[in-house]
mmCIF file of N, CA and C in Angstrom:
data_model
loop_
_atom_site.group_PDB
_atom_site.id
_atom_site.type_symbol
_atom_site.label_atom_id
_atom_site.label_comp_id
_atom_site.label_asym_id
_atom_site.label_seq_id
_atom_site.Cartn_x
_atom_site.Cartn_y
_atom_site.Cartn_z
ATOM 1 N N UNK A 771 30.718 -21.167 -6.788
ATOM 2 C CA UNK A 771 29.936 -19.994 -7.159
ATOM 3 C C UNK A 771 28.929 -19.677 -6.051
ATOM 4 N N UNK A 772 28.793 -18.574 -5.766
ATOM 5 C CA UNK A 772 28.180 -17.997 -4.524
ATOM 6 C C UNK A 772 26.752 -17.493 -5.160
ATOM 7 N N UNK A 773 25.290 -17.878 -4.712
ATOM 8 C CA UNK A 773 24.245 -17.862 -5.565
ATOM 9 C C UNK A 773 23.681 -16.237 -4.817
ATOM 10 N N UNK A 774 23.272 -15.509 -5.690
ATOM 11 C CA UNK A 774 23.033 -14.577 -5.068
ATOM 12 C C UNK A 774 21.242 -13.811 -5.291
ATOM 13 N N UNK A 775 20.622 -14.230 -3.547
ATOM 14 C CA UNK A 775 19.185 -13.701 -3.526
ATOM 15 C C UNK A 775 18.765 -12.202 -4.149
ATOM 16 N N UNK A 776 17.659 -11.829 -4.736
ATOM 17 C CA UNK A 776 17.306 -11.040 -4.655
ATOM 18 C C UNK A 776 16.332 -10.814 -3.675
ATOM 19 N N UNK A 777 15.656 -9.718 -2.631
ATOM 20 C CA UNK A 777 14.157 -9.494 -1.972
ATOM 21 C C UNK A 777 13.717 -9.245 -3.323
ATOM 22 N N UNK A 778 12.542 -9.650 -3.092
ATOM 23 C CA UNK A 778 11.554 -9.260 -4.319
ATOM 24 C C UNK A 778 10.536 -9.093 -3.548
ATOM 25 N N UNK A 779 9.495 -7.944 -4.301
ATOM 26 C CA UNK A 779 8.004 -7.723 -3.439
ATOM 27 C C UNK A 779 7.654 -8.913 -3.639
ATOM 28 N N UNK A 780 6.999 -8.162 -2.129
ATOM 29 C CA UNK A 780 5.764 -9.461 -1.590
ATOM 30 C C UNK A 780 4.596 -9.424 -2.218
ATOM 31 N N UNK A 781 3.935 -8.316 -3.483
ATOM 32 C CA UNK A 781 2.978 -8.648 -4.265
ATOM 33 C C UNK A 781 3.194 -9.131 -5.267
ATOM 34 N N UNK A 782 4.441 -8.915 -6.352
ATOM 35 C CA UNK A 782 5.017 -9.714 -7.291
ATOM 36 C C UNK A 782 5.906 -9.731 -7.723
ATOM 37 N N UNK A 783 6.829 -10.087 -8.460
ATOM 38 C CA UNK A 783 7.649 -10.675 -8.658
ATOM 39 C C UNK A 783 8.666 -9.760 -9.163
ATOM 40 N N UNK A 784 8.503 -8.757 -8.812
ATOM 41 C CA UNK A 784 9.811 -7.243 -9.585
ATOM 42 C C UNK A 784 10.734 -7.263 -8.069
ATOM 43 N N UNK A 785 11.770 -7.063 -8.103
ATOM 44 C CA UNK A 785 12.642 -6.348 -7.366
ATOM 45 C C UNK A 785 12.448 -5.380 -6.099
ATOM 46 N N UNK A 786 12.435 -5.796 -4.950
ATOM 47 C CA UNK A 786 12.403 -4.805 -4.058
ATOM 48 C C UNK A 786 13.118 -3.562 -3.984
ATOM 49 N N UNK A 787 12.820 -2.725 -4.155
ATOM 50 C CA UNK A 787 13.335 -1.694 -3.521
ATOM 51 C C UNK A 787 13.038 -0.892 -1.805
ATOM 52 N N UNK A 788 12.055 -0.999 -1.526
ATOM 53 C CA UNK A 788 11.871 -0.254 -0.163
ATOM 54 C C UNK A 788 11.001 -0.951 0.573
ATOM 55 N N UNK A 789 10.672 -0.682 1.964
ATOM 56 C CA UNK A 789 9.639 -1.903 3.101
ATOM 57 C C UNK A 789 9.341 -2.994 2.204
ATOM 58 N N UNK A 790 9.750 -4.317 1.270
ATOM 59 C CA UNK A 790 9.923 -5.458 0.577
ATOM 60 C C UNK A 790 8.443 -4.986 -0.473
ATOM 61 N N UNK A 791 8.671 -3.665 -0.800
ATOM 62 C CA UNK A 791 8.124 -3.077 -2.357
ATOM 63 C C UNK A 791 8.405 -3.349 -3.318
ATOM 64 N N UNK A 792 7.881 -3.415 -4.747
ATOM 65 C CA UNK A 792 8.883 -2.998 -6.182
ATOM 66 C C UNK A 792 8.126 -1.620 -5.784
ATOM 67 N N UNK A 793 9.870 -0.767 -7.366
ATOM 68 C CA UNK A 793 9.135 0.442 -7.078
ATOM 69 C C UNK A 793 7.535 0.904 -7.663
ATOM 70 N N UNK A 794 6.704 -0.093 -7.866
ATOM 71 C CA UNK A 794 5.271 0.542 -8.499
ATOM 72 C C UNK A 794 4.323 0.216 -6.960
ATOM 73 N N UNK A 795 4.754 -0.826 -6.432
ATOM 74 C CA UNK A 795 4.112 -0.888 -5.046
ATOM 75 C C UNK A 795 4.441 0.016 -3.988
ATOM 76 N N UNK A 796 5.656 0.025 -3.882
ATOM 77 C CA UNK A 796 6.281 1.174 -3.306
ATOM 78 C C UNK A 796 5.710 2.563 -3.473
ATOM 79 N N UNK A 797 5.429 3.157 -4.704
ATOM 80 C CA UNK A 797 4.910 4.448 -5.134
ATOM 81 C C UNK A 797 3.657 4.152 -4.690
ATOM 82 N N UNK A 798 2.689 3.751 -4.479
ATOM 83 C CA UNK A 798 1.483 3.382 -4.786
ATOM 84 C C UNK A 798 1.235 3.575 -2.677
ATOM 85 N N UNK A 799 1.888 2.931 -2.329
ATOM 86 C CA UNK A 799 2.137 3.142 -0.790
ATOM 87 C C UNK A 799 2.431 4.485 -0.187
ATOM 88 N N UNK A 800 2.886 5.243 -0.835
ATOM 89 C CA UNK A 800 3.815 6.669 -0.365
ATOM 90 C C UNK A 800 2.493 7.121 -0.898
ATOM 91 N N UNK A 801 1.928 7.223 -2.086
ATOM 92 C CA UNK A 801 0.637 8.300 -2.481
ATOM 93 C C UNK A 801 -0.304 7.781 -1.417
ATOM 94 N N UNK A 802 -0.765 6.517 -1.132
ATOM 95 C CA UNK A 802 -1.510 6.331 -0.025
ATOM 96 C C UNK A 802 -1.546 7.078 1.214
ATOM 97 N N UNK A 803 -0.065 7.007 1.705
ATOM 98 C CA UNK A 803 0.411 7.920 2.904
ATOM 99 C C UNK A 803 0.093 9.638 2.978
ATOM 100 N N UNK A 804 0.668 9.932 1.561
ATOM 101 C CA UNK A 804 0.472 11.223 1.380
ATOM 102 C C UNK A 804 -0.827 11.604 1.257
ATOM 103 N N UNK A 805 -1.897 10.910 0.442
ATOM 104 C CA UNK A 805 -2.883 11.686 0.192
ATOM 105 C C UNK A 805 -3.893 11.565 1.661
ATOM 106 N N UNK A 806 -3.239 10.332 2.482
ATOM 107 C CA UNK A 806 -4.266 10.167 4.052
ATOM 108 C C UNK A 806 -5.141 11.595 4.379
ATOM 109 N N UNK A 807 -3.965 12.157 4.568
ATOM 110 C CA UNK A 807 -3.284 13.765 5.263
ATOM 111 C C UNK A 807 -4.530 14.656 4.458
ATOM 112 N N UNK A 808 -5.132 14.537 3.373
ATOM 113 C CA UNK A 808 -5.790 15.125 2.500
ATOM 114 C C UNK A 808 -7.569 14.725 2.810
ATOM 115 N N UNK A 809 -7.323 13.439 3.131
ATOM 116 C CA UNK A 809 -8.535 12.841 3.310
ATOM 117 C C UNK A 809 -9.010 13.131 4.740
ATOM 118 N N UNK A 810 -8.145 13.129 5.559
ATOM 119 C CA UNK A 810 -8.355 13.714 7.162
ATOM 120 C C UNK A 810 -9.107 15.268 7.428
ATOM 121 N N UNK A 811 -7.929 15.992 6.292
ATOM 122 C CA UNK A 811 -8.832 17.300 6.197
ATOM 123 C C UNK A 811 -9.807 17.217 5.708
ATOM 124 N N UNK A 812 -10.390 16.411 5.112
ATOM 125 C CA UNK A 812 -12.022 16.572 3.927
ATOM 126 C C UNK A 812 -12.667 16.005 5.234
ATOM 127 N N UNK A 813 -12.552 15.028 5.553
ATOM 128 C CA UNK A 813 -13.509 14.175 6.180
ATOM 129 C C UNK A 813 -13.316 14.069 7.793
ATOM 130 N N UNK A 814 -12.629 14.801 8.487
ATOM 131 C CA UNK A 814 -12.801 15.007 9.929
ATOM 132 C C UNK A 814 -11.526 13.650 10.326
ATOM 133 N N UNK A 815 -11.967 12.954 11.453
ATOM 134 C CA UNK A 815 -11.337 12.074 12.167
ATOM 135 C C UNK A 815 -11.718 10.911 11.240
ATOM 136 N N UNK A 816 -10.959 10.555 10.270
ATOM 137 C CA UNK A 816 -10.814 9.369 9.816
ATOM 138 C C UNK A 816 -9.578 8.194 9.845
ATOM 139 N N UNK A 817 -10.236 6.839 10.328
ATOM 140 C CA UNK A 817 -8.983 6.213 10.757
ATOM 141 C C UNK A 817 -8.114 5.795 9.361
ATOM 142 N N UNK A 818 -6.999 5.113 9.677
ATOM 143 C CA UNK A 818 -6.350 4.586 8.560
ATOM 144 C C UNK A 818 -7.149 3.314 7.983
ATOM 145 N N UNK A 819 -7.626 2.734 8.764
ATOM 146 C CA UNK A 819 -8.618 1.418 8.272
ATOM 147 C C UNK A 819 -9.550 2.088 7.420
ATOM 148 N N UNK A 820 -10.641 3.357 8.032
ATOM 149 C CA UNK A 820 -11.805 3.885 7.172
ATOM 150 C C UNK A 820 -11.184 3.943 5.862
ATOM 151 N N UNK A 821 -9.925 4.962 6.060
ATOM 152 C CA UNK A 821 -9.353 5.727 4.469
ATOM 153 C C UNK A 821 -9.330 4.570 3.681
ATOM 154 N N UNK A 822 -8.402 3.275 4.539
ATOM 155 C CA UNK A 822 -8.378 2.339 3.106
ATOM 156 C C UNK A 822 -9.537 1.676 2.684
ATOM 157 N N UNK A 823 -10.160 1.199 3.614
ATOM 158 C CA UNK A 823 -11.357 0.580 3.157
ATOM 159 C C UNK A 823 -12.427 1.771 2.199
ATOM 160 N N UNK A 824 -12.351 2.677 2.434
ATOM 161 C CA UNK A 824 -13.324 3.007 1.236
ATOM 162 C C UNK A 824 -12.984 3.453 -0.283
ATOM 163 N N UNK A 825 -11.253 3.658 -0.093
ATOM 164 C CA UNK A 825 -10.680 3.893 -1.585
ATOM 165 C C UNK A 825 -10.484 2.211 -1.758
ATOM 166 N N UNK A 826 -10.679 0.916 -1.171
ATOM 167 C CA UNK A 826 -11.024 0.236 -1.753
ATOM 168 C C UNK A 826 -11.913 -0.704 -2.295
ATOM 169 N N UNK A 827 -13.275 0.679 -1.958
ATOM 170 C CA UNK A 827 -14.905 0.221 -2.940
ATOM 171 C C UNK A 827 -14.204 1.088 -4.785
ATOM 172 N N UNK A 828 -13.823 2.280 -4.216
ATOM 173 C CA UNK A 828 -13.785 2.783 -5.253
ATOM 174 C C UNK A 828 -12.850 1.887 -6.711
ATOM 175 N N UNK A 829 -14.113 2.129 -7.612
ATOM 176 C CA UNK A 829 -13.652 1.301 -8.786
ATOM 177 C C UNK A 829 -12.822 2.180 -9.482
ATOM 178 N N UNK A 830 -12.406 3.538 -9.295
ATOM 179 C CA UNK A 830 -11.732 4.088 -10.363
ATOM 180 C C UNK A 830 -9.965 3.924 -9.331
ATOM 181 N N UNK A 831 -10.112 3.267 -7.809
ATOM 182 C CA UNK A 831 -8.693 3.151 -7.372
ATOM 183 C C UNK A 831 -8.107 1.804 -8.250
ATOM 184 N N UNK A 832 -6.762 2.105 -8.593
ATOM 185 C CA UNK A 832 -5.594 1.452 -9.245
ATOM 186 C C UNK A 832 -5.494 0.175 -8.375
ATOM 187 N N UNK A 833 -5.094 -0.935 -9.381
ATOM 188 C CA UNK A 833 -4.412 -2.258 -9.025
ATOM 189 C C UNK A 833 -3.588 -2.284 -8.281
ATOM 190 N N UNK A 834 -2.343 -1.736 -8.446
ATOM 191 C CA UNK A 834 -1.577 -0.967 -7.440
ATOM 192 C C UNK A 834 -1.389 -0.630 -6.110
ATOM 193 N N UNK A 835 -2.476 0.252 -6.111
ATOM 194 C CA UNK A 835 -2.901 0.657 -5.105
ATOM 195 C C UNK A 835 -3.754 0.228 -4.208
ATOM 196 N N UNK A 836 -4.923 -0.864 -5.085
ATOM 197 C CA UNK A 836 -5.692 -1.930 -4.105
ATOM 198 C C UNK A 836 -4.641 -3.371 -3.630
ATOM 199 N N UNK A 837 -3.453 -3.529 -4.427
ATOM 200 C CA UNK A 837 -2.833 -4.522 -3.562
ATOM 201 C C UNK A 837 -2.535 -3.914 -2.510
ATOM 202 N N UNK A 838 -1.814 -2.971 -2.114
ATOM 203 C CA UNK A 838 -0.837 -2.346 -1.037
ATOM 204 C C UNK A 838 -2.146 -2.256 -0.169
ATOM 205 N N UNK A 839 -3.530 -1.787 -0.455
ATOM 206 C CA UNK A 839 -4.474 -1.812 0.541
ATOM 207 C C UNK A 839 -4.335 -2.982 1.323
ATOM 208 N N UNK A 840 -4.508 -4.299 0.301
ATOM 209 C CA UNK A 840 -5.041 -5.154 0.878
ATOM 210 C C UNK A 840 -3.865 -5.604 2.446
ATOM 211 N N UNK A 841 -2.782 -5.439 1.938
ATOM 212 C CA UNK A 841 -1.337 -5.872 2.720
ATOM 213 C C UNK A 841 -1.790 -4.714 4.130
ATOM 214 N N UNK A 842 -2.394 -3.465 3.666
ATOM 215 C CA UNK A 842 -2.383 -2.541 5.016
ATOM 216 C C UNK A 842 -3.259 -2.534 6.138
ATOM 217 N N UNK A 843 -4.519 -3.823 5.309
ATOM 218 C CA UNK A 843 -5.668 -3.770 5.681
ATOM 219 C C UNK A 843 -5.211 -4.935 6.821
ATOM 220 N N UNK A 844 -4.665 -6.096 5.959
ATOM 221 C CA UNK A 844 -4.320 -7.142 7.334
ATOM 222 C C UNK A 844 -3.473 -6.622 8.082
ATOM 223 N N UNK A 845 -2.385 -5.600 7.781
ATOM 224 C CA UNK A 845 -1.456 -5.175 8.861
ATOM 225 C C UNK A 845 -2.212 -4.496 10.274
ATOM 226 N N UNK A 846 -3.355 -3.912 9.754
ATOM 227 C CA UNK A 846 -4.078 -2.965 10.433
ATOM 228 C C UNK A 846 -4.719 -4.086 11.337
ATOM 229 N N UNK A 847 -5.689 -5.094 11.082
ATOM 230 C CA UNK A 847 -6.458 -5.643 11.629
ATOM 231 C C UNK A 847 -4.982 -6.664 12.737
ATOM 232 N N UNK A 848 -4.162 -6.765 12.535
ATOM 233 C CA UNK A 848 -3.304 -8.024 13.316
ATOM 234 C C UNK A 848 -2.830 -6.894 14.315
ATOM 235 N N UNK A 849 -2.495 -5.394 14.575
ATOM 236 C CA UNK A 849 -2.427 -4.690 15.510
ATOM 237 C C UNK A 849 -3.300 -4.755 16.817
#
């Protein structure tokens, strides 16, 4: 019998679907991306580090969405 892996995200334990996402991390990443673009226009030259770091003071940002920070935040700083 041939044992067969699943990827599973690297925040927990659901099923990868996309860059080693589930799809709620995954979604949560793409609104990040998308809304950048939104935050650039409000706020002038803002880097990708600023954007995340300050939607992650905000207490009304999602679980979700503060894991995928945290993963973007070390990606950012090891560049």
């Amino acid at each position: 019998m041939i044992a067969k892996f699943e990827t599973r995200c690297m925040l927990c334990v659901r099923k990868a679907i996309h860059e080693k996402f589930c799809e709620y991390h995954f979604e949560a990443l793409q609104s990040l991306r998308d809304h950048y673009q939104v935050w650039k226009n409000s706020y002038g030259a803002i880097t990708w580090y600023d954007y995340l770091t300050r939607l992650q003071e905000i207490k009304y940002t999602g679980k979700w969405v503060k894991d995928v920070i945290e993963i973007e935040l070390r990606n950012v700083k090891n560049e």
